[in-house]
Amino acid sequence: MAKRFVSIWFPYLRTDWFARHERILDEAPVVLVCPDHGRMIVTAANAIAQSQGIDIGTVLADARVIVPFLQVFDDKPNISDKLLNSLAEWCIRFSPSVGIDLPDGLILDATGCAHLWGSETSYIQSIRTRLKKLGYDNRVAIADTIGCAWAISHFGKTSFIIETGQQATALLTLPPSALRLDADIEERLHKLGLHHIKHFIGMPRSALRRRFGRQFLQKLDLALGYEEEVIQSVHPIEPYQERLPCLEPIITATGIEIALQRLLETLCYRLQHEEKGIRAAVFKCYRVDGKVEKIEIGTNHSTHNIKHLFKLFEIKLPTIEPALGIDLFILEAPKVEKISPLQEKLWEKVYDLDNARLSELLDRLAGKMGANSIHRYLPDEHYWPERSMKLASSLQEKPTTTWKIDKPRPLQLLSNPEPIEVTAPIPDYPPMLFRYKAKLHKVVKADGPERIEQEWWLQEGLHRDYYCVEDEEGCRYWLFRSGHYSADKSYKWFIHGFFA
Amino acid sequence: MPSTKADIIAQLRREILPLQGIRPNAFPNASFPLGVVHEFCYNRLEDETASCGFIAAVLSALMKSGGVSLWISPSRILFPPALKSFGIDVDKIIFLDLQKEKEVLWAMEEALKCDGLTTVVAETRQIDFNASRRLQLAAEQSKVTGFVLHRSQNSFYISTSVTRWKITPLPSAFPNDMPGVGYPRWNVELLSIQTYFKYRIDTNRSA
């Protein structure tokens, strides 16, 4: 299939933006100025200003003489970069691959896009009117090559649709600058009287190369399609992406749900054929006013279960604000993994960690509460109680050591030990009385001490002497003394846990 | 006629139980009901720990043949390594630590609907009639056993959970009066059990 490219040229990109931003009337002459050698020089002028004789490079004082009611704004450097970027993102509704053509144009890879609008004529017409509605004067051309589309959009006079293979004929009457040549080559061509492409296109290539260099020939080849040119898309195209443009802007929740359902169906159908499943997905809604709303989901196991994925998105759907309407939905799967075919076991009633229903449940919980609220613990080789376990990174991770059960550990452990008041015989006897939360507990039975040292390579501090104690009501506690007994230094007692 | 001495002792033990106020047939079919919601209420932190201990003991029996459990809590102080001493594979328990109290019941209901789990444990401050009914219906559908741990409420409070328990710690015991903290003992009170549940099971069985 022949490639088709659209070149969009904004002749008055910056002034149009200022006019739109500052809410200037359409008929007003607008210029942008910037200081240079103590004078204000016009750096950009819109169509009306230019028609009245203000050219770029005119001194502002002179311009004001020519047009008294001139709207003047300070030029902002690098603005066209940002502008083109946002325009390129906006143009994603016309083609998935949009590239920026500095300083004032865009290139769209329109291969296989135009038929969605009926024909190339209506496609181009749609681009033109919609950009015009945004307030940007534009010239749009479509051709087989980027070079030719560029030339026609900048210099074309009659037809802006160049049929497949017709680029050479279309270029004939254009001036050499339509080939995006360097200024000195252009000047040389004009000096030689080659004012149109038709004057030199038939010349022997070796002669052209000798006169104007290899680069000149390359530019010519690019325009004619002998050499391929690629565009740097602002959005790298996801291999797993589905698009749903809408004729009318969607503003209802039901509409969004239907769109999501349709996209999921097509994407999952495709993934199912390739035996792949989604691990992460993004649902993007392009609004009429140019903003993009998006929601993301992630899964624990790769899946192409439409129902499940829809449920995950459903939790976040209310966050989408359609405002004036959404006219394009895109579903992307940035992370796709091979799916392991699951065989349902009829006879096994007990499911393990790798069963699909569990991972679907966890996906839903993670979607609602955040993935960092789900924890699973594995043993770690530390005696220090707080460090004796570590978080598992995934559901599949297996423990590398065994859990230690040789020493008693409380079923509930305070994350921060709380200080208590204690009466205890010295040197190393368990406490007789302790006061916790204003309640006095009389210790009846006690075990200990179990000394746990700090791991000095991880943390400095005092060791702990742990005692298991039971009060007269039968409640069991885990207490510890921080550090050694000593006459001159104060030592502290803490409660750290509760035994069952 | 009982033949051996052991048989006689076993017979006597069975006979003495009702005299102590213990009714072995409190449960329908004389077995701990599964696929339903059990409630545990507590007043003190110590009672909460004892309830956790009781739940852990039941969990270990349920998870003996494998399976995964979910432990939902808004402010968890449960120490996972200690569960191992109850015979539970700790890496088979998934903890869901939530910020908000009201998310607990939502998460529990979702979890009870998922039959890939064996049990779901939730700690919450309060549970009302509607919530307990939703949980019970979800559990009956999926046959997942649920445990709800909550603070005691006034006596007028009704719920549709099948059982309500109160576990309090008792002084530990060692055989032969050995010194030190012995094996934990609890006072296990079965405050209520839904009798309609019993009938339901019976009708199901006859049907």
Short mmCIF file of N, CA and C in Angstrom, two decimals, chain A residues 40-173:
data_model
loop_
_atom_site.label_atom_id
_atom_site.label_comp_id
_atom_site.label_asym_id
_atom_site.label_seq_id
_atom_site.Cartn_x
_atom_site.Cartn_y
_atom_site.Cartn_z
N MET A 40 12.87 48.05 18.35
CA MET A 40 11.95 46.92 18.36
C MET A 40 11.75 46.47 16.93
N ILE A 41 12.05 45.20 16.69
CA ILE A 41 11.96 44.66 15.34
C ILE A 41 10.78 43.70 15.28
N VAL A 42 10.03 43.76 14.21
CA VAL A 42 8.91 42.84 14.02
C VAL A 42 9.46 41.45 13.67
N THR A 43 9.06 40.45 14.49
CA THR A 43 9.55 39.08 14.22
C THR A 43 8.47 38.22 13.60
N ALA A 44 7.21 38.61 13.76
CA ALA A 44 6.14 37.85 13.12
C ALA A 44 4.96 38.79 12.89
N ALA A 45 4.27 38.60 11.77
CA ALA A 45 3.12 39.44 11.48
C ALA A 45 2.04 38.57 10.90
N ASN A 46 0.77 38.87 11.23
CA ASN A 46 -0.29 38.01 10.68
C ASN A 46 -0.68 38.46 9.27
N ALA A 47 -1.65 37.76 8.68
CA ALA A 47 -1.98 37.98 7.28
C ALA A 47 -2.38 39.42 7.01
N ILE A 48 -3.18 40.00 7.91
CA ILE A 48 -3.68 41.36 7.68
C ILE A 48 -2.53 42.37 7.74
N ALA A 49 -1.66 42.19 8.74
CA ALA A 49 -0.52 43.09 8.86
C ALA A 49 0.38 43.00 7.63
N GLN A 50 0.59 41.75 7.16
CA GLN A 50 1.48 41.57 6.00
C GLN A 50 0.85 42.17 4.74
N SER A 51 -0.49 42.06 4.63
CA SER A 51 -1.13 42.60 3.43
C SER A 51 -1.05 44.13 3.41
N GLN A 52 -0.92 44.70 4.62
CA GLN A 52 -0.81 46.16 4.66
C GLN A 52 0.62 46.64 4.56
N GLY A 53 1.53 45.72 4.32
CA GLY A 53 2.90 46.12 4.01
C GLY A 53 3.89 45.98 5.15
N ILE A 54 3.53 45.30 6.21
CA ILE A 54 4.49 45.11 7.30
C ILE A 54 5.18 43.77 7.10
N ASP A 55 6.47 43.81 6.89
CA ASP A 55 7.22 42.58 6.69
C ASP A 55 8.00 42.25 7.95
N ILE A 56 8.42 41.01 8.03
CA ILE A 56 9.26 40.61 9.16
C ILE A 56 10.59 41.32 9.02
N GLY A 57 11.05 41.90 10.13
CA GLY A 57 12.29 42.67 10.08
C GLY A 57 12.06 44.17 10.05
N THR A 58 10.82 44.59 9.86
CA THR A 58 10.49 46.01 9.91
C THR A 58 10.68 46.52 11.33
N VAL A 59 11.13 47.76 11.46
CA VAL A 59 11.22 48.36 12.79
C VAL A 59 9.80 48.73 13.22
N LEU A 60 9.52 48.51 14.52
CA LEU A 60 8.16 48.71 15.00
C LEU A 60 7.65 50.14 14.76
N ALA A 61 8.55 51.14 14.95
CA ALA A 61 8.16 52.54 14.75
C ALA A 61 7.66 52.77 13.32
N ASP A 62 8.36 52.18 12.35
CA ASP A 62 7.94 52.29 10.95
C ASP A 62 6.60 51.61 10.73
N ALA A 63 6.46 50.44 11.35
CA ALA A 63 5.22 49.69 11.17
C ALA A 63 4.03 50.47 11.70
N ARG A 64 4.26 51.13 12.83
CA ARG A 64 3.18 51.90 13.45
C ARG A 64 2.76 53.06 12.54
N VAL A 65 3.71 53.57 11.79
CA VAL A 65 3.40 54.65 10.86
C VAL A 65 2.50 54.13 9.75
N ILE A 66 2.82 52.92 9.26
CA ILE A 66 2.03 52.35 8.17
C ILE A 66 0.63 51.99 8.67
N VAL A 67 0.57 51.27 9.80
CA VAL A 67 -0.73 50.83 10.35
C VAL A 67 -0.85 51.39 11.77
N PRO A 68 -1.65 52.41 11.96
CA PRO A 68 -1.71 53.05 13.29
C PRO A 68 -2.28 52.11 14.38
N PHE A 69 -3.30 51.31 14.04
CA PHE A 69 -3.93 50.49 15.08
C PHE A 69 -3.34 49.09 15.11
N LEU A 70 -2.06 49.03 15.28
CA LEU A 70 -1.37 47.73 15.27
C LEU A 70 -1.44 47.11 16.67
N GLN A 71 -1.76 45.82 16.71
CA GLN A 71 -1.70 45.11 18.00
C GLN A 71 -0.30 44.55 18.14
N VAL A 72 0.39 44.98 19.19
CA VAL A 72 1.80 44.60 19.33
C VAL A 72 1.97 43.75 20.58
N PHE A 73 2.67 42.65 20.43
CA PHE A 73 2.98 41.79 21.59
C PHE A 73 4.45 41.46 21.59
N ASP A 74 4.96 41.23 22.82
CA ASP A 74 6.36 40.80 22.92
C ASP A 74 6.45 39.34 22.50
N ASP A 75 7.38 39.07 21.64
CA ASP A 75 7.55 37.70 21.16
C ASP A 75 8.12 36.84 22.29
N LYS A 76 7.65 35.59 22.32
CA LYS A 76 8.20 34.65 23.31
C LYS A 76 9.07 33.66 22.56
N PRO A 77 10.32 33.51 22.98
CA PRO A 77 11.17 32.53 22.28
C PRO A 77 10.68 31.11 22.60
N ASN A 78 10.94 30.20 21.72
CA ASN A 78 10.61 28.77 21.87
C ASN A 78 9.11 28.49 21.94
N ILE A 79 8.32 29.49 21.62
CA ILE A 79 6.88 29.24 21.77
C ILE A 79 6.38 28.31 20.67
N SER A 80 6.99 28.40 19.49
CA SER A 80 6.46 27.57 18.40
C SER A 80 6.68 26.08 18.69
N ASP A 81 7.77 25.80 19.42
CA ASP A 81 8.05 24.42 19.80
C ASP A 81 6.89 23.82 20.60
N LYS A 82 6.52 24.56 21.63
CA LYS A 82 5.45 24.09 22.51
C LYS A 82 4.12 24.02 21.77
N LEU A 83 3.91 25.08 20.97
CA LEU A 83 2.67 25.16 20.23
C LEU A 83 2.49 23.98 19.29
N LEU A 84 3.57 23.70 18.56
CA LEU A 84 3.49 22.61 17.59
C LEU A 84 3.27 21.29 18.30
N ASN A 85 3.90 21.17 19.48
CA ASN A 85 3.73 19.94 20.24
C ASN A 85 2.28 19.71 20.62
N SER A 86 1.64 20.78 21.13
CA SER A 86 0.25 20.59 21.54
C SER A 86 -0.66 20.40 20.33
N LEU A 87 -0.32 21.10 19.23
CA LEU A 87 -1.12 20.91 18.02
C LEU A 87 -0.96 19.48 17.49
N ALA A 88 0.27 18.97 17.61
CA ALA A 88 0.51 17.60 17.14
C ALA A 88 -0.31 16.63 17.96
N GLU A 89 -0.37 16.87 19.27
CA GLU A 89 -1.18 15.97 20.12
C GLU A 89 -2.66 16.07 19.76
N TRP A 90 -3.06 17.28 19.43
CA TRP A 90 -4.46 17.47 19.04
C TRP A 90 -4.75 16.74 17.73
N CYS A 91 -3.77 16.77 16.84
CA CYS A 91 -3.97 16.16 15.50
C CYS A 91 -3.99 14.64 15.55
N ILE A 92 -3.78 14.06 16.73
CA ILE A 92 -3.79 12.61 16.86
C ILE A 92 -5.14 12.04 16.43
N ARG A 93 -6.17 12.91 16.39
CA ARG A 93 -7.48 12.42 15.97
C ARG A 93 -7.54 12.18 14.46
N PHE A 94 -6.57 12.73 13.73
CA PHE A 94 -6.57 12.52 12.29
C PHE A 94 -5.66 11.37 11.88
N SER A 95 -4.65 11.13 12.67
CA SER A 95 -3.73 10.06 12.34
C SER A 95 -2.97 9.67 13.60
N PRO A 96 -2.67 8.38 13.77
CA PRO A 96 -1.95 7.99 14.99
C PRO A 96 -0.50 8.47 15.02
N SER A 97 0.05 8.79 13.85
CA SER A 97 1.46 9.16 13.81
C SER A 97 1.59 10.60 13.32
N VAL A 98 1.95 11.47 14.22
CA VAL A 98 2.07 12.89 13.89
C VAL A 98 3.48 13.34 14.24
N GLY A 99 4.12 13.99 13.29
CA GLY A 99 5.47 14.49 13.53
C GLY A 99 5.50 16.00 13.43
N ILE A 100 6.53 16.58 14.07
CA ILE A 100 6.64 18.04 14.06
C ILE A 100 7.63 18.44 12.98
N ASP A 101 7.27 19.47 12.24
CA ASP A 101 8.14 19.96 11.18
C ASP A 101 8.47 21.41 11.53
N LEU A 102 9.58 21.58 12.22
CA LEU A 102 9.96 22.93 12.66
C LEU A 102 10.26 23.82 11.46
N PRO A 103 10.04 25.10 11.48
CA PRO A 103 9.56 25.86 12.64
C PRO A 103 8.05 26.02 12.69
N ASP A 104 7.30 25.68 11.64
CA ASP A 104 5.88 26.04 11.68
C ASP A 104 5.00 25.05 10.94
N GLY A 105 5.28 23.77 11.08
CA GLY A 105 4.43 22.81 10.37
C GLY A 105 4.32 21.49 11.10
N LEU A 106 3.41 20.66 10.60
CA LEU A 106 3.23 19.31 11.12
C LEU A 106 3.20 18.35 9.94
N ILE A 107 3.65 17.14 10.18
CA ILE A 107 3.57 16.10 9.16
C ILE A 107 2.75 14.96 9.73
N LEU A 108 1.74 14.51 9.02
CA LEU A 108 0.91 13.39 9.45
C LEU A 108 1.13 12.21 8.52
N ASP A 109 1.30 11.06 9.12
CA ASP A 109 1.34 9.86 8.30
C ASP A 109 -0.12 9.43 8.10
N ALA A 110 -0.67 9.72 6.94
CA ALA A 110 -2.09 9.52 6.72
C ALA A 110 -2.39 8.21 6.02
N THR A 111 -1.41 7.31 5.99
CA THR A 111 -1.63 6.05 5.30
C THR A 111 -2.82 5.32 5.90
N GLY A 112 -3.81 5.04 5.10
CA GLY A 112 -4.97 4.29 5.58
C GLY A 112 -5.89 5.07 6.50
N CYS A 113 -5.73 6.38 6.55
CA CYS A 113 -6.59 7.18 7.44
C CYS A 113 -7.72 7.85 6.69
N ALA A 114 -7.41 8.30 5.46
CA ALA A 114 -8.34 9.19 4.77
C ALA A 114 -9.69 8.53 4.51
N HIS A 115 -9.69 7.21 4.28
CA HIS A 115 -10.96 6.56 3.91
C HIS A 115 -11.97 6.63 5.05
N LEU A 116 -11.47 6.84 6.28
CA LEU A 116 -12.39 6.96 7.42
C LEU A 116 -13.22 8.23 7.32
N TRP A 117 -12.73 9.18 6.57
CA TRP A 117 -13.47 10.43 6.37
C TRP A 117 -14.22 10.42 5.03
N GLY A 118 -14.17 9.28 4.35
CA GLY A 118 -14.86 9.18 3.08
C GLY A 118 -13.91 9.28 1.91
N SER A 119 -13.19 10.38 1.83
CA SER A 119 -12.23 10.54 0.74
C SER A 119 -11.14 11.47 1.20
N GLU A 120 -10.10 11.59 0.39
CA GLU A 120 -8.99 12.47 0.78
C GLU A 120 -9.45 13.92 0.79
N THR A 121 -10.36 14.26 -0.10
CA THR A 121 -10.84 15.64 -0.15
C THR A 121 -11.51 16.02 1.17
N SER A 122 -12.40 15.13 1.64
CA SER A 122 -13.10 15.49 2.87
C SER A 122 -12.17 15.38 4.07
N TYR A 123 -11.19 14.50 3.97
CA TYR A 123 -10.19 14.37 5.04
C TYR A 123 -9.45 15.69 5.21
N ILE A 124 -8.94 16.19 4.09
CA ILE A 124 -8.18 17.44 4.13
C ILE A 124 -9.09 18.60 4.52
N GLN A 125 -10.31 18.55 4.00
CA GLN A 125 -11.24 19.62 4.33
C GLN A 125 -11.52 19.65 5.82
N SER A 126 -11.66 18.46 6.40
CA SER A 126 -11.93 18.35 7.84
C SER A 126 -10.76 18.92 8.64
N ILE A 127 -9.53 18.57 8.25
CA ILE A 127 -8.36 19.10 8.96
C ILE A 127 -8.34 20.62 8.85
N ARG A 128 -8.59 21.12 7.65
CA ARG A 128 -8.50 22.56 7.42
C ARG A 128 -9.53 23.32 8.27
N THR A 129 -10.78 22.85 8.21
CA THR A 129 -11.82 23.62 8.91
C THR A 129 -11.64 23.53 10.42
N ARG A 130 -11.24 22.37 10.90
CA ARG A 130 -11.14 22.23 12.36
C ARG A 130 -9.98 23.06 12.89
N LEU A 131 -8.88 23.10 12.13
CA LEU A 131 -7.76 23.95 12.56
C LEU A 131 -8.14 25.42 12.45
N LYS A 132 -8.90 25.72 11.42
CA LYS A 132 -9.33 27.10 11.21
C LYS A 132 -10.22 27.54 12.38
N LYS A 133 -11.07 26.59 12.82
CA LYS A 133 -11.96 26.90 13.95
C LYS A 133 -11.16 27.16 15.20
N LEU A 134 -10.04 26.48 15.34
CA LEU A 134 -9.17 26.73 16.50
C LEU A 134 -8.49 28.08 16.39
N GLY A 135 -8.54 28.69 15.22
CA GLY A 135 -7.95 30.01 15.04
C GLY A 135 -6.61 29.99 14.33
N TYR A 136 -6.26 28.88 13.71
CA TYR A 136 -4.96 28.80 13.04
C TYR A 136 -5.15 28.79 11.53
N ASP A 137 -4.60 29.78 10.90
CA ASP A 137 -4.57 29.81 9.44
C ASP A 137 -3.69 28.65 9.00
N ASN A 138 -4.10 27.91 7.98
CA ASN A 138 -3.28 26.75 7.63
C ASN A 138 -3.37 26.42 6.16
N ARG A 139 -2.37 25.73 5.68
CA ARG A 139 -2.38 25.19 4.32
C ARG A 139 -2.04 23.73 4.43
N VAL A 140 -2.87 22.89 3.84
CA VAL A 140 -2.72 21.45 4.01
C VAL A 140 -2.58 20.80 2.64
N ALA A 141 -1.65 19.87 2.54
CA ALA A 141 -1.52 19.14 1.28
C ALA A 141 -1.26 17.68 1.58
N ILE A 142 -1.69 16.81 0.67
CA ILE A 142 -1.48 15.37 0.86
C ILE A 142 -0.78 14.82 -0.38
N ALA A 143 0.24 13.99 -0.16
CA ALA A 143 0.98 13.43 -1.28
C ALA A 143 1.64 12.13 -0.84
N ASP A 144 2.34 11.49 -1.77
CA ASP A 144 2.99 10.21 -1.48
C ASP A 144 4.23 10.37 -0.62
N THR A 145 4.88 11.52 -0.73
CA THR A 145 6.12 11.71 0.02
C THR A 145 5.98 12.94 0.91
N ILE A 146 6.78 12.92 1.97
CA ILE A 146 6.77 14.06 2.88
C ILE A 146 7.24 15.31 2.13
N GLY A 147 8.30 15.12 1.34
CA GLY A 147 8.88 16.25 0.62
C GLY A 147 7.88 16.92 -0.31
N CYS A 148 7.13 16.11 -1.04
CA CYS A 148 6.16 16.65 -1.99
C CYS A 148 5.01 17.33 -1.27
N ALA A 149 4.50 16.68 -0.18
CA ALA A 149 3.41 17.28 0.57
C ALA A 149 3.85 18.62 1.15
N TRP A 150 5.08 18.67 1.59
CA TRP A 150 5.62 19.91 2.17
C TRP A 150 5.65 21.00 1.10
N ALA A 151 6.18 20.62 -0.07
CA ALA A 151 6.31 21.60 -1.15
C ALA A 151 4.95 22.16 -1.55
N ILE A 152 3.97 21.25 -1.68
CA ILE A 152 2.64 21.70 -2.13
C ILE A 152 1.98 22.57 -1.07
N SER A 153 2.14 22.16 0.21
CA SER A 153 1.48 22.94 1.26
C SER A 153 2.09 24.34 1.34
N HIS A 154 3.38 24.46 1.04
CA HIS A 154 4.02 25.77 1.14
C HIS A 154 3.89 26.59 -0.13
N PHE A 155 3.95 25.91 -1.30
CA PHE A 155 4.02 26.67 -2.54
C PHE A 155 2.92 26.33 -3.54
N GLY A 156 2.11 25.33 -3.20
CA GLY A 156 1.08 24.91 -4.14
C GLY A 156 0.07 26.02 -4.39
N LYS A 157 -0.48 26.02 -5.58
CA LYS A 157 -1.42 27.10 -5.90
C LYS A 157 -2.83 26.58 -6.17
N THR A 158 -2.93 25.46 -6.87
CA THR A 158 -4.27 25.02 -7.23
C THR A 158 -4.70 23.78 -6.46
N SER A 159 -4.09 22.67 -6.77
CA SER A 159 -4.55 21.42 -6.17
C SER A 159 -3.68 21.07 -4.97
N PHE A 160 -4.35 20.66 -3.88
CA PHE A 160 -3.60 20.27 -2.70
C PHE A 160 -3.60 18.77 -2.47
N ILE A 161 -4.21 18.05 -3.39
CA ILE A 161 -4.18 16.58 -3.30
C ILE A 161 -3.40 16.07 -4.49
N ILE A 162 -2.27 15.46 -4.21
CA ILE A 162 -1.43 14.93 -5.28
C ILE A 162 -1.68 13.44 -5.34
N GLU A 163 -2.18 12.98 -6.47
CA GLU A 163 -2.50 11.56 -6.63
C GLU A 163 -1.23 10.72 -6.56
N THR A 164 -1.40 9.46 -6.26
CA THR A 164 -0.27 8.55 -6.12
C THR A 164 0.59 8.54 -7.39
N GLY A 165 1.88 8.76 -7.22
CA GLY A 165 2.83 8.72 -8.34
C GLY A 165 2.89 10.00 -9.14
N GLN A 166 2.14 11.01 -8.76
CA GLN A 166 2.09 12.24 -9.56
C GLN A 166 3.01 13.34 -9.04
N GLN A 167 3.87 12.99 -8.05
CA GLN A 167 4.62 14.07 -7.40
C GLN A 167 5.55 14.82 -8.36
N ALA A 168 6.14 14.10 -9.33
CA ALA A 168 7.07 14.77 -10.24
C ALA A 168 6.35 15.87 -11.03
N THR A 169 5.17 15.54 -11.56
CA THR A 169 4.39 16.52 -12.33
C THR A 169 3.98 17.70 -11.44
N ALA A 170 3.62 17.37 -10.21
CA ALA A 170 3.12 18.42 -9.33
C ALA A 170 4.22 19.41 -8.99
N LEU A 171 5.46 18.91 -8.93
CA LEU A 171 6.55 19.76 -8.48
C LEU A 171 7.06 20.70 -9.58
N LEU A 172 6.77 20.36 -10.85
CA LEU A 172 7.41 21.05 -11.96
C LEU A 172 7.37 22.57 -11.87
N THR A 173 6.20 23.12 -11.55
CA THR A 173 6.06 24.57 -11.62
C THR A 173 6.48 25.28 -10.35
#
